[in-house]
Short mmCIF file of C-alpha atoms in Angstrom, two decimals:
data_model
loop_
_atom_site.label_atom_id
_atom_site.label_comp_id
_atom_site.label_asym_id
_atom_site.label_seq_id
_atom_site.Cartn_x
_atom_site.Cartn_y
_atom_site.Cartn_z
CA UNK L 1 -147.81 -165.09 -153.20
CA UNK L 2 -145.91 -167.57 -153.50
CA UNK L 3 -143.13 -167.58 -152.98
CA UNK L 4 -140.68 -168.95 -154.86
CA UNK L 5 -142.16 -167.17 -157.46
CA UNK L 6 -141.38 -163.38 -155.90
CA UNK L 7 -137.61 -165.52 -154.96
CA UNK L 8 -137.62 -165.04 -158.59
CA UNK L 9 -138.80 -161.92 -159.47
CA UNK L 10 -136.58 -160.39 -157.25
CA UNK L 11 -133.61 -162.03 -158.10
CA UNK L 12 -134.00 -161.43 -161.67
CA UNK L 13 -135.05 -157.72 -161.34
CA UNK L 14 -131.81 -157.39 -159.53
CA UNK L 15 -129.35 -159.24 -161.73
CA UNK L 16 -130.35 -156.38 -163.86
CA UNK L 17 -129.63 -153.16 -162.23
CA UNK L 18 -126.56 -154.66 -161.56
CA UNK L 19 -125.56 -155.35 -164.83
CA UNK L 20 -126.37 -151.96 -166.48
CA UNK L 21 -125.40 -150.22 -162.96
CA UNK L 22 -122.22 -151.69 -164.03
CA UNK L 23 -121.99 -150.95 -167.60
CA UNK L 24 -123.24 -147.04 -166.52
CA UNK L 25 -120.78 -147.07 -165.02
CA UNK L 26 -117.88 -148.08 -166.52
CA UNK L 27 -119.38 -145.65 -169.64
CA UNK L 28 -119.25 -142.49 -167.37
CA UNK L 29 -115.66 -143.18 -165.81
CA UNK L 30 -114.80 -143.54 -169.95
CA UNK L 31 -116.08 -140.41 -170.76
CA UNK L 32 -115.28 -139.13 -167.77
CA UNK L 33 -111.51 -140.21 -168.56
CA UNK L 34 -111.36 -138.85 -171.84
CA UNK L 35 -112.38 -135.63 -171.06
CA UNK L 36 -109.39 -135.45 -168.68
CA UNK L 37 -112.39 -134.71 -165.52
CA UNK L 38 -111.18 -138.12 -163.38
CA UNK L 39 -107.18 -139.23 -163.44
CA UNK L 40 -107.84 -142.80 -163.12
CA UNK L 41 -106.45 -142.86 -159.55
CA UNK L 42 -109.63 -141.40 -157.97
CA UNK L 43 -111.84 -142.95 -155.92
CA UNK L 44 -115.56 -142.29 -156.38
CA UNK L 45 -118.78 -142.24 -153.81
CA UNK L 46 -121.38 -143.54 -155.31
CA UNK L 47 -125.22 -143.55 -153.80
CA UNK L 48 -128.18 -146.09 -154.90
CA UNK L 49 -131.52 -145.43 -153.82
CA UNK L 50 -134.01 -148.39 -153.89
CA UNK L 51 -137.52 -147.65 -154.42
CA UNK L 52 -140.48 -149.89 -154.51
CA UNK L 53 -144.03 -148.68 -154.73
CA UNK L 54 -146.47 -150.10 -153.49
CA UNK L 55 -145.46 -150.92 -150.42
CA UNK L 56 -143.20 -147.71 -149.23
CA UNK L 57 -140.40 -148.67 -149.49
CA UNK L 58 -136.98 -146.25 -150.18
CA UNK L 59 -134.13 -148.21 -149.27
CA UNK L 60 -130.25 -145.91 -149.73
CA UNK L 61 -127.03 -148.17 -150.03
CA UNK L 62 -123.98 -145.59 -149.89
CA UNK L 63 -120.18 -146.78 -151.64
CA UNK L 64 -117.20 -146.10 -152.99
CA UNK L 65 -115.66 -147.64 -156.03
CA UNK L 66 -111.70 -147.04 -156.07
CA UNK L 67 -110.15 -146.81 -159.40
CA UNK L 68 -106.52 -147.54 -158.27
#
């Protein structure tokens, strides 16, 4: 295994995950605000499940996203 290639692959994947996740959260919050489902002062509970097939990895990350 080439550790440099492996490290770069992980970083590239996580960058895509981060950018895509932010975009989707922003869109969902905007839609919920426009639909009157959110007031804009909530703290949202968030959860990500990271799964890597082939090695049996499943890791859950929980957190909060404050809107105000």
